[in-house]
Each structure stands twice: as C-alpha cells, then as structure tokens.
Coordinates of C-alpha atoms and ligand atoms in Angstrom, one line a residue:
M1 CA 131.2 129.0 81.7
P2 CA 127.8 127.0 82.5
A3 CA 127.1 127.2 86.1
T4 CA 128.7 123.6 87.7
S5 CA 126.1 121.8 89.7
N6 CA 127.8 122.7 92.8
D7 CA 126.9 126.7 91.9
D8 CA 123.7 125.4 90.6
A9 CA 122.8 124.4 94.7
R10 CA 124.1 127.3 96.1
D11 CA 121.9 129.2 94.0
A12 CA 119.0 127.4 95.0
V13 CA 119.2 127.7 98.4
H14 CA 120.1 131.1 98.4
D15 CA 116.6 131.4 96.6
A16 CA 115.0 128.8 98.8
T17 CA 116.2 130.9 102.3
K18 CA 115.6 134.4 100.5
L19 CA 111.8 133.2 100.3
L20 CA 111.8 131.8 103.8
D21 CA 112.9 135.1 105.2
S22 CA 110.4 136.9 103.9
A23 CA 107.3 134.1 104.5
R24 CA 104.7 135.1 106.7
H25 CA 103.5 131.5 107.4
V26 CA 105.6 128.5 106.3
V27 CA 104.3 125.4 106.2
V28 CA 106.6 122.3 106.5
F29 CA 105.0 118.9 104.8
T30 CA 106.5 116.0 105.5
G31 CA 106.9 112.2 104.6
A32 CA 108.6 109.0 105.5
G33 CA 112.2 110.5 104.0
I34 CA 112.7 113.0 106.7
S35 CA 112.5 110.2 109.3
A36 CA 115.2 107.8 106.8
E37 CA 117.9 109.3 108.7
S38 CA 116.8 108.6 111.6
G39 CA 117.1 105.1 110.6
V40 CA 113.5 104.2 110.3
P41 CA 113.1 103.1 106.7
T42 CA 110.7 104.7 104.3
F43 CA 107.7 102.9 102.3
R44 CA 109.5 103.0 98.8
D45 CA 113.1 102.0 99.7
A46 CA 113.6 99.2 98.2
L47 CA 116.0 97.2 100.1
T48 CA 114.5 98.3 103.7
G49 CA 111.5 99.7 102.9
L50 CA 108.5 98.7 105.5
W51 CA 106.8 97.4 102.5
S52 CA 109.4 95.9 100.8
R53 CA 108.4 92.7 102.7
Y54 CA 105.2 93.7 103.1
D55 CA 102.6 94.9 100.5
A56 CA 101.4 97.8 102.3
Q57 CA 98.3 98.2 100.3
S58 CA 97.5 94.9 101.5
L59 CA 98.6 95.3 105.3
A60 CA 97.5 98.6 106.4
T61 CA 94.2 97.8 105.3
P62 CA 91.2 97.8 107.7
Q63 CA 90.3 94.4 105.4
A64 CA 94.4 93.1 106.3
F65 CA 93.7 93.6 110.3
A66 CA 89.9 91.8 110.1
E67 CA 91.4 88.7 108.5
D68 CA 94.7 88.4 110.5
P69 CA 94.7 91.2 113.5
E70 CA 97.6 89.1 114.9
L71 CA 100.1 89.8 111.5
V72 CA 98.8 93.7 111.1
W73 CA 99.5 94.7 115.0
G74 CA 102.5 92.5 114.8
W75 CA 104.0 94.7 112.4
Y76 CA 102.4 97.6 113.8
E77 CA 104.2 96.8 117.4
W78 CA 107.4 95.8 115.4
R79 CA 107.1 99.8 113.5
R80 CA 106.5 101.4 117.0
R81 CA 109.2 99.6 118.8
L82 CA 111.5 100.7 116.2
V83 CA 110.8 104.1 116.5
E84 CA 110.8 103.9 120.4
R85 CA 114.6 103.1 119.5
V86 CA 115.5 105.8 117.5
T87 CA 115.9 109.6 118.0
P88 CA 114.8 112.9 115.9
N89 CA 117.7 113.6 113.3
A90 CA 118.9 117.0 112.1
G91 CA 116.4 118.2 109.8
H92 CA 113.8 117.2 112.6
R93 CA 115.6 119.4 114.9
A94 CA 116.0 122.6 112.6
V95 CA 112.3 121.8 111.6
A96 CA 111.7 122.7 115.4
A97 CA 114.6 125.6 115.3
L98 CA 112.3 127.0 112.3
E99 CA 108.9 127.2 114.4
S100 CA 111.1 129.5 117.4
R101 CA 112.0 131.6 114.5
A102 CA 109.7 132.4 111.9
P103 CA 106.6 134.6 112.1
R104 CA 104.2 131.4 112.0
V105 CA 105.1 128.1 110.8
T106 CA 102.8 124.6 110.3
V107 CA 104.0 121.2 110.8
I108 CA 102.1 118.9 108.6
T109 CA 102.9 115.4 108.7
Q110 CA 102.3 111.8 106.5
N111 CA 104.1 109.9 109.5
V112 CA 102.9 107.8 112.0
D113 CA 105.7 108.2 114.4
D114 CA 106.5 110.8 117.0
L115 CA 110.1 112.1 115.7
H116 CA 108.7 115.5 115.5
E117 CA 107.3 116.3 118.6
R118 CA 110.4 114.9 119.9
A119 CA 112.6 117.2 118.2
G120 CA 110.5 119.8 119.9
S121 CA 107.6 120.8 117.4
A122 CA 104.9 122.3 119.5
S123 CA 101.8 120.1 117.5
P124 CA 102.4 118.9 114.2
I125 CA 99.0 118.0 112.3
H126 CA 99.2 114.2 111.8
L127 CA 97.0 113.6 108.3
H128 CA 97.4 109.5 109.2
G129 CA 97.3 109.2 112.7
S130 CA 100.1 108.0 115.1
L131 CA 101.4 104.7 116.0
F132 CA 101.1 106.2 119.9
A133 CA 97.2 106.6 119.7
P134 CA 96.1 102.5 119.4
R135 CA 92.2 102.6 120.0
C136 CA 89.1 100.0 120.0
A137 CA 88.4 99.2 117.2
R138 CA 84.6 98.5 117.7
C139 CA 84.0 101.6 119.9
S140 CA 87.2 103.7 119.7
H141 CA 87.9 103.7 123.3
P142 CA 91.7 105.1 123.4
S143 CA 94.3 101.9 124.5
G144 CA 96.9 102.8 126.8
A145 CA 98.5 99.9 124.0
A146 CA 101.2 102.4 123.4
S147 CA 103.4 101.9 126.3
S148 CA 102.8 98.3 127.0
P149 CA 105.9 95.8 127.9
T150 CA 107.5 94.2 124.6
P151 CA 105.7 91.2 124.3
V152 CA 107.8 88.4 123.7
G153 CA 108.9 87.6 119.7
A154 CA 108.2 91.7 118.8
E155 CA 111.9 91.9 117.4
D156 CA 110.3 91.0 113.7
E157 CA 108.5 93.0 111.4
G158 CA 106.6 89.7 110.9
S159 CA 106.1 88.4 114.5
R160 CA 102.3 87.4 114.9
I161 CA 100.9 89.4 118.4
A162 CA 97.2 89.0 119.6
P163 CA 95.9 92.7 119.9
P164 CA 94.9 93.6 123.4
I165 CA 91.4 93.6 124.1
C166 CA 89.3 96.8 124.8
P167 CA 88.3 96.7 128.4
R168 CA 84.8 98.6 127.9
C169 CA 83.5 96.5 124.8
S170 CA 86.0 93.3 124.2
G171 CA 86.1 94.5 121.0
H172 CA 90.3 94.3 119.3
I173 CA 92.4 97.2 120.1
R174 CA 94.0 98.5 116.5
P175 CA 96.5 101.0 116.3
G176 CA 95.7 104.6 115.9
V177 CA 96.8 105.3 112.0
V178 CA 94.5 105.8 108.7
W179 CA 94.8 102.8 106.6
F180 CA 94.4 102.3 102.8
G181 CA 90.6 103.4 102.5
E182 CA 90.0 105.5 105.7
A183 CA 88.9 108.8 105.6
L184 CA 91.3 111.0 107.1
P185 CA 90.8 112.7 110.4
E186 CA 88.5 115.6 109.6
E187 CA 89.7 118.1 111.6
A188 CA 93.5 117.4 110.7
L189 CA 92.6 117.7 106.9
E190 CA 90.7 120.7 107.6
S191 CA 93.5 122.5 109.5
A192 CA 95.9 121.1 106.6
V193 CA 94.1 122.6 104.2
R194 CA 93.7 125.8 105.9
A195 CA 97.2 126.4 106.4
A196 CA 98.1 125.0 103.2
T197 CA 95.7 127.4 101.5
D198 CA 96.9 130.1 103.9
C199 CA 100.6 130.1 103.9
D200 CA 103.4 132.5 101.3
V201 CA 105.8 129.2 101.3
L202 CA 105.3 125.8 101.6
L203 CA 108.8 123.3 102.4
T204 CA 107.6 119.5 101.2
V205 CA 110.3 117.0 102.6
G206 CA 110.9 113.4 101.9
T207 CA 107.7 112.6 100.7
S208 CA 107.0 110.7 96.9
G209 CA 103.7 112.7 96.4
L210 CA 101.9 109.7 95.4
V211 CA 99.5 108.9 98.6
Y212 CA 95.9 111.2 98.5
P213 CA 94.7 113.3 99.4
A214 CA 97.7 114.0 101.4
A215 CA 99.4 114.6 98.4
E216 CA 97.2 117.4 97.5
I217 CA 98.6 119.8 100.0
P218 CA 101.6 121.0 98.2
R219 CA 99.3 121.1 94.8
L220 CA 96.6 123.3 96.9
A221 CA 99.0 125.5 98.6
A222 CA 100.6 125.7 94.9
R223 CA 97.7 126.2 93.7
A224 CA 96.6 129.5 96.3
G225 CA 100.0 131.4 94.9
A226 CA 102.7 129.7 97.2
A227 CA 105.9 129.1 96.7
V228 CA 107.2 125.5 96.8
I229 CA 110.0 124.5 98.1
Q230 CA 110.8 120.5 98.1
I231 CA 113.4 119.0 99.6
N232 CA 114.4 115.0 98.1
P233 CA 117.2 112.9 96.8
Q234 CA 115.1 111.9 93.6
P235 CA 112.7 113.6 91.3
T236 CA 109.2 113.6 92.5
P237 CA 105.9 113.9 90.8
L238 CA 106.0 117.3 93.0
D239 CA 109.0 118.8 91.2
P240 CA 107.1 120.8 88.3
I241 CA 105.1 122.8 91.1
A242 CA 108.0 123.2 93.1
R243 CA 110.0 126.7 92.8
V244 CA 112.9 125.5 94.2
N245 CA 113.7 122.1 94.1
L246 CA 116.4 121.1 96.9
H247 CA 118.2 117.4 95.7
G248 CA 119.2 115.6 98.8
P249 CA 119.1 114.6 102.2
A250 CA 117.1 116.6 104.5
A251 CA 119.2 116.5 107.7
E252 CA 122.0 117.6 105.4
I253 CA 119.7 120.4 104.1
L254 CA 117.3 121.6 106.3
P255 CA 119.9 122.7 108.7
A256 CA 121.9 124.5 106.2
L257 CA 118.6 126.5 104.7
L258 CA 116.8 126.6 108.1
G259 CA 119.7 128.6 110.1
P260 CA 121.4 126.7 113.3
L261 CA 120.3 123.7 114.7
G262 CA 117.9 123.6 117.4
P263 CA 118.9 123.0 121.0
Ligands
BV8_1 C1 91.0 107.4 101.1 C2 99.5 105.3 107.5 C3 88.6 107.6 100.8 C4 99.9 103.4 108.4 C5 99.3 105.9 105.3 C6 92.5 110.2 95.4 C7 92.2 110.8 96.7 C8 91.7 110.2 97.7 C9 91.8 108.8 97.7 C10 92.7 108.2 96.7 C11 93.1 108.7 95.8 N1 93.9 108.1 95.0 C12 93.8 106.9 95.7 C13 93.3 106.8 96.8 C14 93.3 105.9 97.7 C15 94.9 106.0 98.5 C16 95.6 106.3 97.7 O1 96.3 107.6 97.7 N2 96.3 105.0 97.4 C17 98.3 105.5 96.7 C18 99.0 104.6 96.9 C19 97.5 105.5 95.0 N3 94.2 106.9 99.7 C20 93.8 106.6 100.7 O2 93.4 105.7 100.7 C21 93.8 107.5 102.0 N4 92.0 107.4 102.3 O3 90.9 108.0 100.5 O4 89.7 107.5 101.8 C22 87.1 107.9 101.8 C23 86.6 109.1 102.2 C24 85.9 108.8 102.7 C25 85.3 108.0 103.8 C26 86.2 106.5 103.8 C27 87.9 106.5 102.8 C28 93.9 106.7 103.0 C29 95.8 107.0 102.8 C30 96.4 107.2 104.2 C31 97.5 105.7 104.1 N5 97.7 105.2 105.3 N6 100.0 105.2 106.3 C32 100.8 103.2 108.1 O5 101.7 103.9 108.1 O6 100.7 102.3 107.9 S1 100.3 106.1 103.8 C33 101.5 106.0 104.0 O7 102.3 106.1 102.9 C34 102.4 107.2 105.3 O8 101.9 107.8 105.5 C35 102.3 108.1 103.5 O9 101.3 108.8 102.8 C36 102.5 107.0 102.3 C37 104.2 107.0 102.0 O10 104.5 107.8 101.3 P1 106.1 108.8 101.6 O11 105.8 109.5 103.1 O12 106.4 109.8 100.7 O13 107.2 108.0 101.9 P2 107.3 106.9 100.5 O14 108.4 105.9 100.8 O15 106.4 107.5 99.5 O16 108.5 108.3 99.8 C38 110.1 108.4 100.6 C39 110.2 109.7 100.2 O17 111.0 110.4 100.5 C40 111.1 108.9 98.4 O18 110.4 110.4 97.9 C41 112.8 109.2 98.5 O19 112.9 109.7 97.5 C42 112.8 110.6 99.8 N7 113.2 110.1 100.8 C43 114.4 109.2 101.3 N8 115.4 109.3 102.1 C44 115.0 111.0 102.2 C45 114.0 111.1 101.6 N9 114.0 112.8 101.4 C46 114.4 113.5 102.2 N10 115.9 113.1 103.3 C47 116.2 111.5 103.1 N11 117.5 111.0 103.9

C-alpha cells in the first residue's frame, strides 16, 4: 500500500528527530519565514511581502539611502515599529528551548528582527545586522535612535522620516543592517562559517536560500558532511542538499520536531 503523505510526513519528522537526537552540534539557520507567523512580512510573500510595494533590491542599498535618506529611514522605522509590536512565535521558542537541551546549538539568522533574542536564544549570529543597531553612516558611531519615540507619520511603510543626525560628526544615522552590495560583518560571517563546517546537523528554517553569501551556509555544512534538515512550506533551491525536507510552517513543525515548547 503506497504510503500516504501523512505517513511520509511522520517518517520525515522521525528521521529528522533521530538526526537531531544524536547530534553533537546543531546549527539552526533562519530566514524571514520563521518570523512570518509572528506577523513580520517575508520578502517574497506576493501580497504582504516587504518587497511587494518596494523592490528591496533598490531600497535596501547604500545608493537608495544616499539618494533619499528620508524614504529609506522611514521604511526601516516602519519595519522596526512593526517588530516592536509583535512577539516571538512557537518556532522561535522551540529553537531557544533546544539551546538548553542539546549539547551545542548555534543560531545563525539572516533576519534583522530581535525575535530570536526575545524568545530566549542566547546569542544568535546576525549575518545581516539588526533593526535595533542604527549607527552613523559617516563615523559608524552607534546611535540610540532605535529607542526614539514613534515619529509622527511612521505608521505607513512609505512614510518619509528624516534620519537623526550623529551627535559626534553630524552625519546621517543609518539602519544597522547589511545592504545589498555591502560586505557582511566579518566576525559574524567567520563565526557562521566555523559553525557550519563543524556541525553534525544544520536545520534551515524559512529561507528561500537566494541571497548570498548567507545562502552558502547550508551548502557549506552539507559539503562538510552535516545532515541538512529543511523546514519550509515551499520547495527551495536547498531541497537537493536536504537529507530531510519538512514541508510546513515553522511555528507548527519546530515544536513537534524539537520537543516541548520553551517557557
Ligand atoms: C555582498 C538586510 C559583496 C537588509 C538583507 C554571490 C556571492 C556574494 C554576493 C552575491 C552573489 N550573487 C549576488 C550577490 C549580491 C547579493 C545577492 O545575494 N543578491 C541576490 C538577490 C541574488 N548579495 C549581497 O549584496 C550581499 N553583499 O555580496 O557584498 C561585497 C564583498 C566585499 C566588499 C563589499 C561588497 C549582501 C546581502 C544582504 C542583503 N541584506 N537583509 C534588510 O532586511 O532590509 S537580505 C534579506 O533578503 C534577508 O536578510 C534575507 O537574507 C533575504 C530574504 O531571504 P529570506 O530570509 O529567505 O526571505 P524570503 O522572503 O526570500 O523567503 C522566505 C521563505 O520563508 C520562503 O521560502 C517561504 O516559503 C518561507 N516561509 C513563508 N512562511 C513560512 C516559511 N517558512 C516556514 N514557516 C513559515 N510560516
């Protein structure tokens, strides 16, 4: 009798659980999909994606900020306010709970939100920076702007808001994220590569695997002999390197896969 998709799914979760239970070092590699069920739009969702209204390729760049600092700063303020209003979901909490149970867990995220931290993850590696670490575009002086009061008109993703001015050099304060065309933070990338080439299992969650060099991390792990487990409702370019593909939403699959939810 051919296995039903339910049997296949149960087998896949069983295979994934066995790999995780025997792992010495687990890397959890996350993308926008893990925050989707918290209400943070992903980049590629056709209707609600951040890029549906703006092409992030053209907005998340140094050039865009130089040309129109108010539009770019306003877009990031809108995104930051949105993240402040939502909460981590069961997927974030299951990852944090795994950290207190497995021998060694490294969380590597492409996300610029703070939902892993707020779920209890100790020190996720942020490959693309954070919405909560603005700095001066000229002298890199960290800015407290991340806790500034909501400026009037920041309700809409298209609001124009004048970026704060650096108290040290009077340059523009910019979002603390990595824009297209910018190098990733060296230390973060080195730590991520070290973890990917050392781990026994890499669990990739909610990423389309299209943006480099971050997308190289799961491929590095596979080449170094790790078993890759993928959680994504959709097929992605990572399917061929995944030992197990779990097709479904992270907030449902992660708790089932990683055991009881966090506190
Ligand atoms: C650089 C911060 C060079 C900003 C981001 C090859 C090598 C190196 C570079 C390149 C290369 N080829 C091309 C490049 C250039 C470029 C690039 O990769 N372009 C792509 C578009 C082809 N890369 C760069 O520019 C990088 N820099 O290379 O610099 C350099 C070197 C030295 C010196 C100077 C320069 C910098 C890239 C970083 C850009 N910044 N973020 C911001 O947030 O505004 S990227 C941003 O987009 C995210 O961080 C993330 O990385 C990416 C989006 O991907 P995902 O997170 O996967 O999200 P997405 O929406 O795509 O997918 C969501 C997935 O979730 C889907 O699969 C969906 O099915 C799934 N899902 C939905 N719901 C759920 C779910 N899954 C589970 N549960 C659910 N409920």
